[in-house]
Structures are given as structure tokens and as C-alpha cells.
mmCIF file of C-alpha atoms and ligand atoms in Angstrom:
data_model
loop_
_atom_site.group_PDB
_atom_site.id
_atom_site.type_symbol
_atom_site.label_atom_id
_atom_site.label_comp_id
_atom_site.label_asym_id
_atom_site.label_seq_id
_atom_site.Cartn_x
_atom_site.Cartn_y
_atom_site.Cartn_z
ATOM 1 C CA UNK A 1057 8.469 34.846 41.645
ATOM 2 C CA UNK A 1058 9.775 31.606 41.611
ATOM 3 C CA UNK A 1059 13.167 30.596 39.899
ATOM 4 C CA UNK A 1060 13.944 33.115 37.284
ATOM 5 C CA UNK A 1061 14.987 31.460 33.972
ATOM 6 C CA UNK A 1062 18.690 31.679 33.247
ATOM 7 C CA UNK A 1063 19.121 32.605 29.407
ATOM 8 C CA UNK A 1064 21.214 33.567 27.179
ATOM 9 C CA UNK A 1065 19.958 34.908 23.635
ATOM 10 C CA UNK A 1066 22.132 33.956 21.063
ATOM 11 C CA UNK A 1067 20.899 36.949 18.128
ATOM 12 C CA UNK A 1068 21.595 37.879 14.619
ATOM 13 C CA UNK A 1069 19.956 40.929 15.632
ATOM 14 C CA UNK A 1070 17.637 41.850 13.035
ATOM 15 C CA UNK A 1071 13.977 43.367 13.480
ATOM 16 C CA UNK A 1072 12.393 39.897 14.975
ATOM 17 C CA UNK A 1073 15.509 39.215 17.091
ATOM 18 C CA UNK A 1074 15.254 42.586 18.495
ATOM 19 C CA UNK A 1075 11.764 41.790 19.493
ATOM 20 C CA UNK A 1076 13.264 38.916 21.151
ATOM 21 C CA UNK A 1077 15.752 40.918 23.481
ATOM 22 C CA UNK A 1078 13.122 43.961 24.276
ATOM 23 C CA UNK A 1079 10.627 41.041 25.494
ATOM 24 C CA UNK A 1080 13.491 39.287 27.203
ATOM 25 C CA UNK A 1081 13.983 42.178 29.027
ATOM 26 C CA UNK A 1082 10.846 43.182 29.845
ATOM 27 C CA UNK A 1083 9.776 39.361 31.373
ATOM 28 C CA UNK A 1084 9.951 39.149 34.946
ATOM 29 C CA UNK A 1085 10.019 34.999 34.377
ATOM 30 C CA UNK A 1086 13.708 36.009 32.756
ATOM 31 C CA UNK A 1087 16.994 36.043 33.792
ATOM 32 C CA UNK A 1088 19.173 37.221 30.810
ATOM 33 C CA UNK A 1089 23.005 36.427 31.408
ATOM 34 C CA UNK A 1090 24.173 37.784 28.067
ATOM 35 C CA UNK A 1091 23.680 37.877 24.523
ATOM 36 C CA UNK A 1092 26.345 36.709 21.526
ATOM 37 C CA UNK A 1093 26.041 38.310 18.378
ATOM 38 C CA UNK A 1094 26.834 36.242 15.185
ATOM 39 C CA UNK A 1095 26.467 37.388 11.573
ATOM 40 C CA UNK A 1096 23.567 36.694 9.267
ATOM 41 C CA UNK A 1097 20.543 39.196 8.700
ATOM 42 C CA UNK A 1098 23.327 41.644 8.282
ATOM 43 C CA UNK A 1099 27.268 41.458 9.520
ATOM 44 C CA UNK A 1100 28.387 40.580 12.916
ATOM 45 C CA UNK A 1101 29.664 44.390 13.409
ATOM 46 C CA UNK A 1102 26.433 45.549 12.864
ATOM 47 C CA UNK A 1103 24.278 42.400 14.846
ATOM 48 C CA UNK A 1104 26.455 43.409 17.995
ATOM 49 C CA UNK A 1105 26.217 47.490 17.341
ATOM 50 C CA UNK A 1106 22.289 46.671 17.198
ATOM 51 C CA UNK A 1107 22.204 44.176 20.201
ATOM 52 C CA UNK A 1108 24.141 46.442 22.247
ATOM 53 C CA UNK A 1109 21.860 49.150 21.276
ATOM 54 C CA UNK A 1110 18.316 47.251 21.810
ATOM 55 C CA UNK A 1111 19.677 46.557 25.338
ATOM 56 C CA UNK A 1112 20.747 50.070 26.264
ATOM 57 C CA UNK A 1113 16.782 51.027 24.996
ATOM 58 C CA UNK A 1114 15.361 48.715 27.386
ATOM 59 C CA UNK A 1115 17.309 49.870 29.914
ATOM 60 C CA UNK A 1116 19.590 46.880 30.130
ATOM 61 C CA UNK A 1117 22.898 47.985 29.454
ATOM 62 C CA UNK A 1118 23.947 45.948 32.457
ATOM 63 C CA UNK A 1119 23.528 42.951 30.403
ATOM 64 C CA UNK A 1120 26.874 41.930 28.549
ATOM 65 C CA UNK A 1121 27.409 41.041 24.890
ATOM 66 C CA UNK A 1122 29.691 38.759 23.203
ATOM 67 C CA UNK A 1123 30.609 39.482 19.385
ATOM 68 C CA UNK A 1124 30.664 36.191 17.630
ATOM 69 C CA UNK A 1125 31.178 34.749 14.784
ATOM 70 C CA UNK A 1126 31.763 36.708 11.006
ATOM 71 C CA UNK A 1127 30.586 34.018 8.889
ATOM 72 C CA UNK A 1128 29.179 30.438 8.226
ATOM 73 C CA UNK A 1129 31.767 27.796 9.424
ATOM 74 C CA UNK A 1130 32.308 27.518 5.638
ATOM 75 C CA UNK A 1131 30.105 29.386 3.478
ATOM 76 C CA UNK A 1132 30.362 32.807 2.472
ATOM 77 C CA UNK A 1133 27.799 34.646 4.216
ATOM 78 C CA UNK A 1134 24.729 36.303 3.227
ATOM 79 C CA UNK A 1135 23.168 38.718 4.810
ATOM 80 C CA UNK A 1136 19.158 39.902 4.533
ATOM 81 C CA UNK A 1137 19.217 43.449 4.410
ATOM 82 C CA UNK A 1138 16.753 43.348 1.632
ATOM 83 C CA UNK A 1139 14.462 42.110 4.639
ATOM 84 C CA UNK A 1140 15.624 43.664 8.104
ATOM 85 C CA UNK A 1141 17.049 46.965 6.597
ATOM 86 C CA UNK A 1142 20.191 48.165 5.696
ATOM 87 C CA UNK A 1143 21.288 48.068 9.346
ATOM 88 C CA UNK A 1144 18.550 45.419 10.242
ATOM 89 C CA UNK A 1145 16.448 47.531 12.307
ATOM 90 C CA UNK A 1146 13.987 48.410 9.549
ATOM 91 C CA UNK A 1147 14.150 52.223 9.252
ATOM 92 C CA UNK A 1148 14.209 52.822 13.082
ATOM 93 C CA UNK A 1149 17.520 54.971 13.583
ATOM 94 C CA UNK A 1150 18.626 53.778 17.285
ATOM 95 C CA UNK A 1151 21.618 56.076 19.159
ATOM 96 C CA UNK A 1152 24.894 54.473 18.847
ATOM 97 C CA UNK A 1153 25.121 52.020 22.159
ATOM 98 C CA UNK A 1154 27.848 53.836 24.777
ATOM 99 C CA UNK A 1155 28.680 50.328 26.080
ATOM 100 C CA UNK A 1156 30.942 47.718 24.281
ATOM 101 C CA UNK A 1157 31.212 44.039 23.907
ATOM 102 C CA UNK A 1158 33.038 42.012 25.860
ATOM 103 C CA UNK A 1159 36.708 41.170 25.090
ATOM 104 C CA UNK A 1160 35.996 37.352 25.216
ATOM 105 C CA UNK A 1161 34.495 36.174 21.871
ATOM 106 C CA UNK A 1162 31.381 34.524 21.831
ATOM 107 C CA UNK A 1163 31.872 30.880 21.534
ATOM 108 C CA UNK A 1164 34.346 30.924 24.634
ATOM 109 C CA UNK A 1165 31.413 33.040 26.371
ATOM 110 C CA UNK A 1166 29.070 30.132 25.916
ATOM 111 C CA UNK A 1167 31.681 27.271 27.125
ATOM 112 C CA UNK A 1168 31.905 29.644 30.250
ATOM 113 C CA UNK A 1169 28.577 30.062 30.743
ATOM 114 C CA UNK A 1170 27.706 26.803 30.548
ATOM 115 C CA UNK A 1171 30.308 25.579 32.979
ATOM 116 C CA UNK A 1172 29.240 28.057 35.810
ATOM 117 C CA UNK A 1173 25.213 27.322 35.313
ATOM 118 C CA UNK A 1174 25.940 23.549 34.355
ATOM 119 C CA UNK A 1175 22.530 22.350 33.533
ATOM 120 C CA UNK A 1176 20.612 25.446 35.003
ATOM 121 C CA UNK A 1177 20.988 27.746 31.580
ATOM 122 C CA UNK A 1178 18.844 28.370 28.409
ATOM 123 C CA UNK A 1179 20.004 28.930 25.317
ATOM 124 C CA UNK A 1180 17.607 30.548 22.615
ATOM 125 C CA UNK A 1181 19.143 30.711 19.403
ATOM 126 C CA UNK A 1182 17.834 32.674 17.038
ATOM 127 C CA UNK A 1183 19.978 33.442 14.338
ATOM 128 C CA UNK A 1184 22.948 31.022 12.067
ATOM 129 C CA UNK A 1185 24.067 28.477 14.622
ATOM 130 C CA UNK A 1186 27.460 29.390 14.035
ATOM 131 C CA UNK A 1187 28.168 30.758 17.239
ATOM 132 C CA UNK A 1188 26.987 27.264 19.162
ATOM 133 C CA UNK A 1189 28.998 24.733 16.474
ATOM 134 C CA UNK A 1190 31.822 26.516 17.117
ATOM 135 C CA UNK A 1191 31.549 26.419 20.974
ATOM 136 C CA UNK A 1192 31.181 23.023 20.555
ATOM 137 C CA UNK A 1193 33.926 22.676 18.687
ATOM 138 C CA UNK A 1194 35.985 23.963 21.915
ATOM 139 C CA UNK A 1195 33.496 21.569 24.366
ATOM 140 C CA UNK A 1196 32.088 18.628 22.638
ATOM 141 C CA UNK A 1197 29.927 18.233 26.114
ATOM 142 C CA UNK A 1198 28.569 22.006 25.739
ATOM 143 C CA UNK A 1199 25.039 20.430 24.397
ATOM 144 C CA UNK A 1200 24.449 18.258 27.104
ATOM 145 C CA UNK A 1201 25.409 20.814 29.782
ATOM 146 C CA UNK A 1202 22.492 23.079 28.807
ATOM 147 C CA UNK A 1203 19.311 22.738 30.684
ATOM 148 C CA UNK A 1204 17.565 23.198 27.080
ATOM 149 C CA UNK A 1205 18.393 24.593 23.869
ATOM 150 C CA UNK A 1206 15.664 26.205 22.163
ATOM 151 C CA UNK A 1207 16.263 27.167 18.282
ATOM 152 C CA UNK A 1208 14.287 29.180 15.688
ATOM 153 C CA UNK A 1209 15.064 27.621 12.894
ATOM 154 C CA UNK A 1210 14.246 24.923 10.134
ATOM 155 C CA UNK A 1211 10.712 24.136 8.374
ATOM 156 C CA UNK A 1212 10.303 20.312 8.902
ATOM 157 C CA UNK A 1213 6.563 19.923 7.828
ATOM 158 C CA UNK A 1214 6.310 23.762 6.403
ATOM 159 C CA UNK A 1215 8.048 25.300 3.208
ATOM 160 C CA UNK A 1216 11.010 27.355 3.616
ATOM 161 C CA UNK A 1217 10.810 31.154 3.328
ATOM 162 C CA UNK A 1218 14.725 31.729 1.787
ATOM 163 C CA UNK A 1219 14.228 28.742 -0.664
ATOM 164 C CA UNK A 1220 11.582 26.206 -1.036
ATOM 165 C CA UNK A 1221 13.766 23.805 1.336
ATOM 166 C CA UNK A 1222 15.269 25.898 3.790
ATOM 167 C CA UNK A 1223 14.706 28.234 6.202
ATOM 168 C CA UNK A 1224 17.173 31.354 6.200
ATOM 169 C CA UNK A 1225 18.998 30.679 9.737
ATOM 170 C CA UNK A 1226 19.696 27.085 8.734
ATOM 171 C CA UNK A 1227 20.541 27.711 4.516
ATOM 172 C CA UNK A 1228 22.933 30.481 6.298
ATOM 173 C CA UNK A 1229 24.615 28.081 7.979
ATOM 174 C CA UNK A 1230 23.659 24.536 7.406
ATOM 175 C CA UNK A 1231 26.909 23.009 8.713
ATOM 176 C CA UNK A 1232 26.842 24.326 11.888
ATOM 177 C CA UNK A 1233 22.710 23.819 12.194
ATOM 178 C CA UNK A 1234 23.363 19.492 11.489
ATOM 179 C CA UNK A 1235 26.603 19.954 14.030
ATOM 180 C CA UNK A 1236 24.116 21.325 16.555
ATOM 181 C CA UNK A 1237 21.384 19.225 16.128
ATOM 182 C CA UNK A 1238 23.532 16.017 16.559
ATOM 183 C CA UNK A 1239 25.460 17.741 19.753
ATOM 184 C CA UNK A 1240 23.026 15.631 22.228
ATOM 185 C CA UNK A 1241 21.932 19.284 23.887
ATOM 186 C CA UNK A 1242 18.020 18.724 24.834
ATOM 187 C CA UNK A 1243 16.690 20.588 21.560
ATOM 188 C CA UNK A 1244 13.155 22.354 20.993
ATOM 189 C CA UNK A 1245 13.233 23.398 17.469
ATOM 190 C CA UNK A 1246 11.112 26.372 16.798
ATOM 191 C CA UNK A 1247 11.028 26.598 13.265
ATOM 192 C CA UNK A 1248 8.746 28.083 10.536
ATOM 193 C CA UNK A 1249 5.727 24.928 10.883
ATOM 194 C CA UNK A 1250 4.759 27.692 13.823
ATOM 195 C CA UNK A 1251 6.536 31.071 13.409
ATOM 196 C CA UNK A 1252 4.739 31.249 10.041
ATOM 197 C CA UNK A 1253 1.257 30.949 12.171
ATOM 198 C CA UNK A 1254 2.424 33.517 14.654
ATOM 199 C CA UNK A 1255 1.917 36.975 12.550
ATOM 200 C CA UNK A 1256 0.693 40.595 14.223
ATOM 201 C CA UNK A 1257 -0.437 42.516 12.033
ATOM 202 C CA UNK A 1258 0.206 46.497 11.248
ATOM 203 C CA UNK A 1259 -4.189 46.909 11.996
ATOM 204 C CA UNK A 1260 -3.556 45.760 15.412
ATOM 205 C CA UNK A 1261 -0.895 48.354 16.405
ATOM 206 C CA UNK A 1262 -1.278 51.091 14.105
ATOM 207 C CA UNK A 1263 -3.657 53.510 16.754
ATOM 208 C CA UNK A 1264 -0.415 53.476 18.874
ATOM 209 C CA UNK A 1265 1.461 55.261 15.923
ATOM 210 C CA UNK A 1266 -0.726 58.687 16.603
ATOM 211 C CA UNK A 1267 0.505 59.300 19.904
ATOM 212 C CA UNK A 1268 4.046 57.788 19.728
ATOM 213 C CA UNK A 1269 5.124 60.444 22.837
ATOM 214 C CA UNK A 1270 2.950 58.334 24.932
ATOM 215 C CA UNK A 1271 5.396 55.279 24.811
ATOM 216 C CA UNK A 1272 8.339 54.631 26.417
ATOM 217 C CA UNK A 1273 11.829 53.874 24.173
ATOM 218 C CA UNK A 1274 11.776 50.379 24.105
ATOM 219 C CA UNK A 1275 7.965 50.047 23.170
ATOM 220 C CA UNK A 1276 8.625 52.692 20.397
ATOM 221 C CA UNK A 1277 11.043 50.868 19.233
ATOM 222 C CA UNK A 1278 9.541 47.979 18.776
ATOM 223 C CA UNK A 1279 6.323 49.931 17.001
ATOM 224 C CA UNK A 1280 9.223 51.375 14.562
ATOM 225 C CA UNK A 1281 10.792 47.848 13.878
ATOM 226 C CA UNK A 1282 7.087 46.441 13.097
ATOM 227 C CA UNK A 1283 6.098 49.317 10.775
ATOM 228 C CA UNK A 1284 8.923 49.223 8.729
ATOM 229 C CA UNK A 1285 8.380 44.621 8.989
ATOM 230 C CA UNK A 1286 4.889 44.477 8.244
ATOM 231 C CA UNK A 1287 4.005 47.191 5.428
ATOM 232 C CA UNK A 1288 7.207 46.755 3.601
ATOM 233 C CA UNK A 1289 7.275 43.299 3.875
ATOM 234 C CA UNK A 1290 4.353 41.764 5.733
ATOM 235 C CA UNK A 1291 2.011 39.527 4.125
ATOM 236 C CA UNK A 1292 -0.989 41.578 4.079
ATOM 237 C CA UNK A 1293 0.846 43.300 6.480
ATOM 238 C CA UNK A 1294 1.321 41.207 8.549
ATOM 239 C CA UNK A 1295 4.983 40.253 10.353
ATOM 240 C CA UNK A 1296 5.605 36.507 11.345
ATOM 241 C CA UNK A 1297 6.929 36.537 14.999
ATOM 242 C CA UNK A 1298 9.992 34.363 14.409
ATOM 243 C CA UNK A 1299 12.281 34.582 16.660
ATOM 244 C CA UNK A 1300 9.506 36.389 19.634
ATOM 245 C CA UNK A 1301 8.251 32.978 19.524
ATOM 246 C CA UNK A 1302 11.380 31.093 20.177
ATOM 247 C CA UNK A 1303 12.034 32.941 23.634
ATOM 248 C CA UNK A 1304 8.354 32.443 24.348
ATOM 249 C CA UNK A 1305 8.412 28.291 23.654
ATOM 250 C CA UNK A 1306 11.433 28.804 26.408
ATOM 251 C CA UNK A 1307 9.477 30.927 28.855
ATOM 252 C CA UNK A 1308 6.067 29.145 28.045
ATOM 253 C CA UNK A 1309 6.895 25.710 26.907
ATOM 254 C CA UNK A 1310 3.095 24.685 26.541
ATOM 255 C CA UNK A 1311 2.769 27.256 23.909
ATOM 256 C CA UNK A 1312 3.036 24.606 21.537
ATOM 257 C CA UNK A 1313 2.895 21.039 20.882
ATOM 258 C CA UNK A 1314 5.792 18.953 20.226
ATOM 259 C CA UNK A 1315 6.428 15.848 18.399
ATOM 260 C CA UNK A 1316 10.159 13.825 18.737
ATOM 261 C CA UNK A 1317 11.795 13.449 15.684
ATOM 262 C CA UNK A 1318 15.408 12.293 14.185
ATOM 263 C CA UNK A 1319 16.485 16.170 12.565
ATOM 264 C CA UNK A 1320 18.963 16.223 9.838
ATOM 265 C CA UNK A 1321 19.950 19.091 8.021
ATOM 266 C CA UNK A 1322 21.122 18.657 4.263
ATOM 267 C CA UNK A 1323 24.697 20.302 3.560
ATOM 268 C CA UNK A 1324 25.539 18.714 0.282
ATOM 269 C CA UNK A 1325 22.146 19.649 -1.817
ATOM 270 C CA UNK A 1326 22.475 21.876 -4.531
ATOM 271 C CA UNK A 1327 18.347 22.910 -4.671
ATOM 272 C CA UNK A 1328 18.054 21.566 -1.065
ATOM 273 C CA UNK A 1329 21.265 23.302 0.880
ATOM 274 C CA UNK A 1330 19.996 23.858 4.579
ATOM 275 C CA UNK A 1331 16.761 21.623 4.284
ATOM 276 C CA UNK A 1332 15.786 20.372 7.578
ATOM 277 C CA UNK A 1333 14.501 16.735 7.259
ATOM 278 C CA UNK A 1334 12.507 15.830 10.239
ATOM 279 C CA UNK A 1335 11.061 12.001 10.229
ATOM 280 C CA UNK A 1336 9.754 9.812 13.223
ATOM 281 C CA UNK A 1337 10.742 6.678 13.999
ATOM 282 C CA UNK A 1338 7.521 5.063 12.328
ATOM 283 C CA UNK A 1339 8.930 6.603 9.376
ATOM 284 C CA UNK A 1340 12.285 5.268 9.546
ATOM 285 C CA UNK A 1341 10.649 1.239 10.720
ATOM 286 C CA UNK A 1342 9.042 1.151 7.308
ATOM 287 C CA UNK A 1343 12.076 1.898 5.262
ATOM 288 C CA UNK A 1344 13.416 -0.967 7.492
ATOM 289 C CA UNK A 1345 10.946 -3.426 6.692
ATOM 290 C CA UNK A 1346 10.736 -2.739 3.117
ATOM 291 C CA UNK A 1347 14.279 -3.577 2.781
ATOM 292 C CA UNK A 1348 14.234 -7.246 1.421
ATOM 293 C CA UNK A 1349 13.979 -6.180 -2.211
ATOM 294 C CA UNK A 1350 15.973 -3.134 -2.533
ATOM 295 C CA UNK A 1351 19.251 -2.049 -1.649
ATOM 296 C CA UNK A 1352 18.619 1.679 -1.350
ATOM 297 C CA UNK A 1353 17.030 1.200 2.103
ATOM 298 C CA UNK A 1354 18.600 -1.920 3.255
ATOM 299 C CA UNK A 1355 21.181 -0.357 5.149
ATOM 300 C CA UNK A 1356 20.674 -0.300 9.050
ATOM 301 C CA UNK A 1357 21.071 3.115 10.884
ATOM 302 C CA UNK A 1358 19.868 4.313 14.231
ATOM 303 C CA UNK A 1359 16.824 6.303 14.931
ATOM 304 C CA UNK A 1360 18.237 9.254 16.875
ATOM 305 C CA UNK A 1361 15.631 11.460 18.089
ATOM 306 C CA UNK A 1362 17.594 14.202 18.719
ATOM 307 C CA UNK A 1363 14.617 17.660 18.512
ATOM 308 C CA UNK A 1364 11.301 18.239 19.629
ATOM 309 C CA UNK A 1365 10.008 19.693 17.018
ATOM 310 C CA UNK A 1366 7.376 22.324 17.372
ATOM 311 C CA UNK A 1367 4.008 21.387 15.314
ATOM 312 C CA UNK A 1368 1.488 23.396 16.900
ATOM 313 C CA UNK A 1369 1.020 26.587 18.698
ATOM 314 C CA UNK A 1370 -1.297 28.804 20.051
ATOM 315 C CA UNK A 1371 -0.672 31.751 18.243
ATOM 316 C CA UNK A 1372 -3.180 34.317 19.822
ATOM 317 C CA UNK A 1373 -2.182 33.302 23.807
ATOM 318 C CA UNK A 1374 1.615 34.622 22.424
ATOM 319 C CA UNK A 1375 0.695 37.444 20.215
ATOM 320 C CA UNK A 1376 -1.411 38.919 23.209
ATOM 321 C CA UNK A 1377 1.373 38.510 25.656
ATOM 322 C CA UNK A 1378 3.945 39.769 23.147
ATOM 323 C CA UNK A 1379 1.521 43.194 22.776
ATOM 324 C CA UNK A 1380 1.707 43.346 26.698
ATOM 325 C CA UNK A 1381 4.814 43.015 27.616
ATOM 326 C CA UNK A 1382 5.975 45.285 24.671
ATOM 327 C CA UNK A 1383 3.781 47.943 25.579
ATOM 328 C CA UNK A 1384 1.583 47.528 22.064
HETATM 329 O O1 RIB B 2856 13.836 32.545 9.077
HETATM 330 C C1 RIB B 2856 13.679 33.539 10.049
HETATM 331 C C2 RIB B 2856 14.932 33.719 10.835
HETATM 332 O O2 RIB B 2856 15.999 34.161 9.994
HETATM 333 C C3 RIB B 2856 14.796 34.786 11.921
HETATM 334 O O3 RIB B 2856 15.615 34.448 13.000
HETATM 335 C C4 RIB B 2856 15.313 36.026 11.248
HETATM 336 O O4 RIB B 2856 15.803 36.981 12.189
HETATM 337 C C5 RIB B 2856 16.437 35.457 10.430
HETATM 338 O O5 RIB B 2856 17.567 35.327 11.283
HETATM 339 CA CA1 CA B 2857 17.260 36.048 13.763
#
């Protein structure tokens, strides 16, 4: 095996983050230094109860946990349980976890981190970017030490899926999402233009449910989060692969295609709060030229491209490794 990939998942644990971690630790190609809990699908005591739980199922309760943050940088937060559950696993009743999370909250976890594997270490966020605005808040340069920061989050060319503008990590917390996307870290933004595409459905999985002795804990687990996620609210029973996806763009990079884009995240809309505006820099040269005859557009500003944003993806080649690696 060559190089193992240094990550850290950065979770609002919830069904599809809880995915993420059981096929983070079942991935040979992965080296997973920790996970940080922040709130959003439901509150940050619960996110780390259910991370440190997910962990100890897979058999990795060597793997240390970092409680972060308890709410947006400056909204009030709200949580999903509606969606993930009451305590965000769906109605899969996990044992409480025996280990604990680290004394050293999550931000400082991530400065640290980042300073020992300078330029070596992953970050897949996957729930409010809280957690990362704030550690860059105490490290302006913790972007730009990460080897790559991959994020699910944001619908640039897709509609949103909390409102019509925004998608629910980034309306959670759509200061801290613009903060990170400007932070200079080397971003792949995995947002809903290919989660949305990447859906396994209840049909696929649901022969495993009559012999459920026959799995092991963490691939029950999994068959108990996606029960509850697809029939109660799948599309056709179906459950979109959100944040799955985002640790497989980092582990398999040419699961999807990419285009470079300027990402800005709106913070001041009323309908639009947490609406992730994506443009190219063809897009921004024509407001430029058209600028003769109206003021609106005549002001200069740099084209920053500061995301690859994910486009494309090959949905199948991911769900079928998913299904494998989780046992399914
Ligand atoms: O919009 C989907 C994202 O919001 C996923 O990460 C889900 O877990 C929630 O956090
Ligand atoms: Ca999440």
C-alpha cells in the first residue's frame, strides 16, 4: 500500500456523516487522525456522543475525537432532526461510546494537526464549517497548510435542498462557509450539483435486512441508518450519499470532474442566506466589458478562483465501492 492518506473528518454526525466515518474506517487507502464534532444535524453533545459511538462500532475507538463548536459563529443554530432522527442516527439505537473526547477543543485540534502534518493532511468537512472558521480564526495560515480541503457543501449549479438557495451545511453556517472559502486552503467543494446524483436506494440493500445476524456491527449499522434514510425520507426511497461522497472525491479524486470557480457564499440575503454563488472567470470578463454604460458593474474586482467545484461524477463507480467496503 502506498502512502496512506492522512485525514481528518470534520462531522456533524448525522446518518450520511456516519456513513462517512464507517467507510473511513474500513478504507485501507485511509489514515484517519481524528474526527471534530461540531453542531448542526442535531447538537454538538449529541454529534460527538454519535461520532464517538460510530468509531467504537467499527472498531476504531483508537481514533480520537475533538468536541467542537455549539453553534454558527453567529446564528442561532438549527438542527435537522426532522431528517437524521431525534439523535441523528435514524432509529438505529447505538450503545453509549465507553471512550471520551479529548480535552482539547476542536478548533485548537485542527491548528495542531495541521502544524505536525504541515501540508501532508486532509481535511473532509462535512458538516457547518464552524469548526474550520474558527481554527482559522486562531491560524490565519491553517488553509494553506492543508494538503487539500475537501467540503460537502453548497449547490453552485443545483438547487438547494434546505431552501431553494442553500444547501443545509452552508445556510447553517454561512459565515463561517464564505470565511473558509476565502482562507486560500486548496478547496474541492463537494456540494449537492453531485451528492444529489449519488443516491442508493432501499431495493438495492433490502435482501441484507433478512439475515441481519450475518453482518458484522458496523455494516448493520450502516443497513439501520439507510432504512430509517431512504423509506422515511428517500426520494423513492432512495438516500443521496452526501457526505460518503465527500471522503470518496478525497480518496478517489477522479470520481468527478471539476471546474475552477470564484465561490462566494451570501450572508446578508434574506430569501438567499447561505447561497453559494459559483461563477468563472468568463463570467466575471463580461460584466467587465459591459461596463461602459452602467455603473452597477463598472467596478473592478479580482477574479479569485478559490474552489474546484465538483460538476460531474460517476455515481455508480462510488455507490458500488460504498456497498463493498460497507459490507452491503
Ligand atoms: O446538505 C447535506 C449535508 O447537510 C450533509 O452533510 C448532512 O449530513 C447535513 O450536514
Ligand atoms: Ca453532515
Amino acid at each position: 500500500m502506498t502512502d496512506r492518506l492522512k485525514i481528518i473528518l470534520d462531522v456533524d454526525t448525522g446518518a450520511d456523516d456516519a456513513l462517512a466515518i464507517l467507510l473511513a474506517a474500513r478504507s485501507p487507502e485511509v489514515e484517519l487522525l481524528g474526527c471534530t464534532s461540531v453542531a448542526g444535524n442535531v447538537t454538538v453533545d449529541q454529534t460527538t456522543l454519535n461520532t464517538l459511538a460510530v468509531l467504537e462500532i467499527a472498531g476504531r475507538k483508537e481514533v480520537p475525537v475533538a468536541r467542537g463548536a455549539t453553534h454558527p459563529l453567529v446564528r442561532r443554530l438549527s438542527t435537522a432532526t426532522f431528517f437524521h432522527g431525534p439523535k441523528g442516527l435514524g432509529s438505529a439505537e447505538v450503545p453509549l461510546p465507553t471512550g471520551q473526547p479529548l480535552a482539547q477543543p476542536a478548533p485548537a485540534f485542527l491548528v495542531e494537526m495541521a502544524n505536525k502534518y504541515q501540508s501532508e493532511l486532509i481535511l473532509v468537512a462535512t458538516g457547518p464549517l464552524t469548526n474550520v472558521a474558527l481554527a482559522l480564526l486562531i491560524d490565519p495560515d491553517f488553509g494553506r497548510k492543508l494538503k487539500k480541503l475537501v467540503i460537502m457543501g453548497g449547490a453552485v449549479r443545483a438547487p438547494g435542498n434546505i431552501t431553494p438557495a442553500a444547501e443545509a451545511n452552508f445556510y447553517n453556517d454561512p459565515e463561517a462557509a464564505q470565511a473558509v472559502l476565502q482562507s486560500g486552503a486548496k478547496i474541492t467543494l463537494v456540494g449537492l450539483d453531485v451528492t444529489d446524483r449519488t443516491i442508493l436506494y432501499w431495493s438495492e440493500i433490502a435482501h441484507l435486512d433478512e439475515k441481519p445476524a450475518e453482518l458484522d456491527p458496523a455494516s448493520r449499522l450502516a443497513l439501520d441508518i439507510l432504512r430509517f434514510y431512504t423509506l422515511t425520507h428517500g426520494e423513492n426511497g432512495g438516500a443521496h450519499l452526501h457526505d460518503p461522497l465527500a471522503l470518496g472525491v478525497a480518496i478517489w479524486p477522479d470520481l468527478v470532474q471539476t471546474e475552477r470557480m470564484q465561490v462566494e457564499v451570501e450572508t446578508a440575503g434574506k430569501l438567499t442566506r447561505g447561497l453559494s454563488l459559483g461563477f468563472n472567470r468568463k463570467a466575471r470578463d463580461k460584466f467587465v466589458d459591459m461596463g461602459d454604460y452602467d455603473d452597477a458593474v463598472a467596478v473592478e474586482f479580482d477574479y479569485v478562483a478559490n474552489a474546484d467545484v465538483c460538476l460531474q461524477v460517476d455515481a455508480p463507480r462510488f455507490i458500488k465501492v460504498f456497498r463493498e467496503r460497507l459490507g452491503l
